Amino acid sequence: MATMTAAVISVQNGSLLVFDLRSRQRVRVITRNARCFRPGNFVCIRYNGVMTLSIPPQIHATRISRIPPVGPWRNWCR
């Protein structure tokens, strides 16, 4: 299982476009819960570690949690 900390750029039906804070690249995240998030949200994404070689890369999320952008929990992504 892999994790990614990211900022949501846009929300589509069934997917999010996010900016991965570690790799500094855009990533398409396939998820049924896309409508629960808004652009500007910071999220912790759990996925199986597989990322496509497409542009932008794509992953299938197993879990996405919103995290606060500031405060003691801002670096929480496990």
XYZ file of N, CA and C in Angstrom:
234
model
N 0.844 -1.175 0.000
C 0.000 0.000 0.000
C 0.894 1.246 0.000
N 0.562 2.201 -0.831
C 1.311 3.454 -0.930
C 0.392 4.611 -0.550
N 0.986 5.725 -0.146
C 0.204 6.919 0.163
C 0.752 8.107 -0.607
N -0.117 9.070 -0.799
C 0.248 10.301 -1.491
C -0.443 11.449 -0.780
N 0.287 12.512 -0.502
C -0.302 13.743 0.013
C -0.421 14.693 -1.174
N -1.608 15.249 -1.367
C -1.841 16.035 -2.571
C -2.856 17.143 -2.324
N -2.869 18.098 -3.243
C -3.872 19.168 -3.257
C -4.805 18.905 -4.433
N -6.095 19.015 -4.192
C -7.081 18.787 -5.252
C -7.091 19.994 -6.193
N -6.917 19.711 -7.489
C -6.955 20.760 -8.513
C -8.357 20.866 -9.099
N -8.940 19.721 -9.466
C -10.293 19.725 -10.028
C -10.992 18.411 -9.720
N -12.327 18.476 -9.803
C -13.175 17.324 -9.496
C -14.006 16.997 -10.730
N -13.954 15.743 -11.165
C -14.800 15.267 -12.249
C -15.657 14.118 -11.723
N -16.584 13.670 -12.507
C -17.411 12.537 -12.124
C -16.543 11.275 -12.114
N -16.238 10.747 -10.946
C -15.461 9.516 -10.833
C -13.968 9.691 -10.731
N -13.476 10.946 -10.694
C -12.027 11.133 -10.563
C -11.687 12.523 -10.048
N -10.474 12.628 -9.530
C -9.906 13.901 -9.090
C -8.623 14.141 -9.860
N -8.333 15.378 -10.149
C -7.016 15.747 -10.634
C -6.337 16.419 -9.455
N -5.198 15.870 -9.032
C -4.508 16.377 -7.848
C -3.068 16.749 -8.191
N -2.454 17.544 -7.311
C -1.041 17.879 -7.410
C -0.336 17.156 -6.280
N 0.490 16.153 -6.627
C 1.235 15.369 -5.644
C 2.323 16.254 -5.052
N 2.276 16.473 -3.747
C 3.218 17.378 -3.100
C 4.639 16.822 -3.047
N 4.806 15.514 -3.100
C 6.150 14.921 -3.053
C 6.818 14.942 -4.425
N 6.140 14.435 -5.436
C 6.735 14.356 -6.774
C 6.536 15.638 -7.583
N 5.651 16.529 -7.093
C 5.366 17.798 -7.753
C 4.842 17.604 -9.181
N 3.931 16.641 -9.324
C 3.308 16.395 -10.625
C 1.802 16.238 -10.454
N 1.089 16.438 -11.546
C -0.359 16.223 -11.547
C -0.635 14.734 -11.705
N -1.654 14.252 -10.999
C -2.030 12.840 -11.039
C -3.551 12.748 -11.090
N -4.070 11.882 -11.947
C -5.507 11.609 -12.006
C -5.790 10.473 -11.022
N -6.731 10.695 -10.097
C -7.085 9.706 -9.084
C -8.488 9.199 -9.375
N -8.606 7.917 -9.669
C -9.906 7.303 -9.943
C -10.523 6.913 -8.597
N -11.734 7.421 -8.330
C -12.419 7.135 -7.068
C -13.921 7.344 -7.226
N -14.702 6.539 -6.521
C -16.159 6.701 -6.517
C -16.581 7.914 -5.692
N -15.697 8.365 -4.798
C -16.049 9.440 -3.858
C -15.548 10.807 -4.296
N -15.346 11.017 -5.570
C -14.780 12.281 -6.053
C -15.611 13.491 -5.640
N -16.917 13.354 -5.640
C -17.799 14.495 -5.346
C -17.735 14.941 -3.881
N -17.038 14.195 -3.027
C -16.884 14.570 -1.618
C -15.800 15.625 -1.423
N -15.070 15.960 -2.487
C -13.925 16.857 -2.373
C -14.107 18.078 -3.254
N -13.363 19.126 -2.935
C -13.426 20.385 -3.658
C -12.015 20.835 -4.022
N -11.861 21.604 -5.104
C -10.541 22.158 -5.411
C -10.007 22.943 -4.215
N -8.734 22.746 -3.927
C -8.112 23.397 -2.781
C -7.994 22.505 -1.562
N -8.778 21.410 -1.503
C -8.657 20.471 -0.384
C -7.293 19.805 -0.412
N -6.719 19.597 0.767
C -5.520 18.772 0.894
C -5.979 17.386 1.305
N -5.423 16.350 0.657
C -5.891 14.992 0.886
C -4.723 14.017 1.055
N -5.006 12.949 1.765
C -4.107 11.805 1.879
C -4.766 10.686 1.078
N -4.057 10.176 0.081
C -4.607 9.156 -0.812
C -3.875 7.846 -0.580
N -4.629 6.790 -0.326
C -4.055 5.441 -0.247
C -4.366 4.725 -1.544
N -3.349 4.072 -2.093
C -3.541 3.317 -3.333
C -2.572 2.146 -3.340
N -2.709 1.251 -4.303
C -1.925 0.009 -4.283
C -0.488 0.176 -4.764
N -0.063 1.378 -5.105
C 1.309 1.618 -5.533
C 1.498 1.592 -7.039
N 0.452 1.204 -7.770
C 0.541 1.135 -9.232
C 0.114 2.478 -9.813
N 0.959 3.038 -10.685
C 0.676 4.296 -11.346
C 0.923 4.117 -12.840
N -0.037 4.524 -13.663
C 0.126 4.359 -15.109
C 1.210 5.299 -15.637
N 1.693 5.020 -16.824
C 2.697 5.867 -17.463
C 2.067 6.920 -18.362
N 0.746 7.103 -18.247
C 0.049 8.090 -19.062
C 0.376 9.506 -18.574
N -0.073 10.500 -19.337
C 0.106 11.889 -18.937
C -1.284 12.506 -18.823
N -1.759 12.869 -17.645
C -1.078 12.668 -16.367
C -1.164 11.209 -15.926
N -0.269 10.807 -15.020
C -0.349 9.442 -14.492
C -1.692 9.231 -13.792
N -2.136 7.971 -13.697
C -3.393 7.655 -13.043
C -3.176 6.608 -11.967
N -3.947 6.740 -10.885
C -3.955 5.744 -9.817
C -5.405 5.454 -9.454
N -5.640 4.306 -8.829
C -6.956 3.947 -8.303
C -6.880 4.019 -6.785
N -7.619 4.939 -6.198
C -7.590 5.140 -4.751
C -8.388 4.064 -4.033
N -7.832 3.571 -2.926
C -8.582 2.686 -2.052
C -9.204 3.477 -0.900
N -8.590 4.645 -0.585
C -9.126 5.519 0.457
C -8.555 6.923 0.269
N -9.408 7.923 0.473
C -8.971 9.315 0.423
C -9.498 10.010 1.666
N -8.605 10.691 2.383
C -8.981 11.433 3.585
C -8.581 12.889 3.417
N -9.470 13.781 3.812
C -9.153 15.204 3.785
C -8.247 15.512 4.980
N -7.208 16.319 4.771
C -6.323 16.715 5.869
C -6.243 18.239 5.905
N -6.074 18.815 7.098
C -6.010 20.280 7.191
C -4.701 20.807 6.598
N -4.738 21.973 5.924
C -3.533 22.530 5.323
C -2.559 23.121 6.334
N -3.034 23.426 7.539
C -2.179 23.984 8.590
C -2.500 23.296 9.907
N -1.633 23.471 10.886
C -1.859 22.891 12.200
C -1.091 21.597 12.390
N -1.280 20.951 13.539
C -0.475 19.768 13.872
C -0.735 18.555 12.981
N -1.879 18.513 12.302
C -2.200 17.351 11.468
C -1.849 17.546 10.000
N -1.236 18.680 9.632
C -1.006 18.992 8.212
C -0.090 18.001 7.521
N 0.805 17.348 8.239
C 1.714 16.373 7.629
C 1.245 14.939 7.828
N 0.009 14.762 8.266
C -0.506 13.431 8.547
C -0.945 12.740 7.268
N -0.250 11.714 6.922
C -0.643 10.881 5.793
C 0.042 9.541 5.979
N -0.680 8.587 6.521
C -0.112 7.269 6.781
C -0.961 6.195 6.208
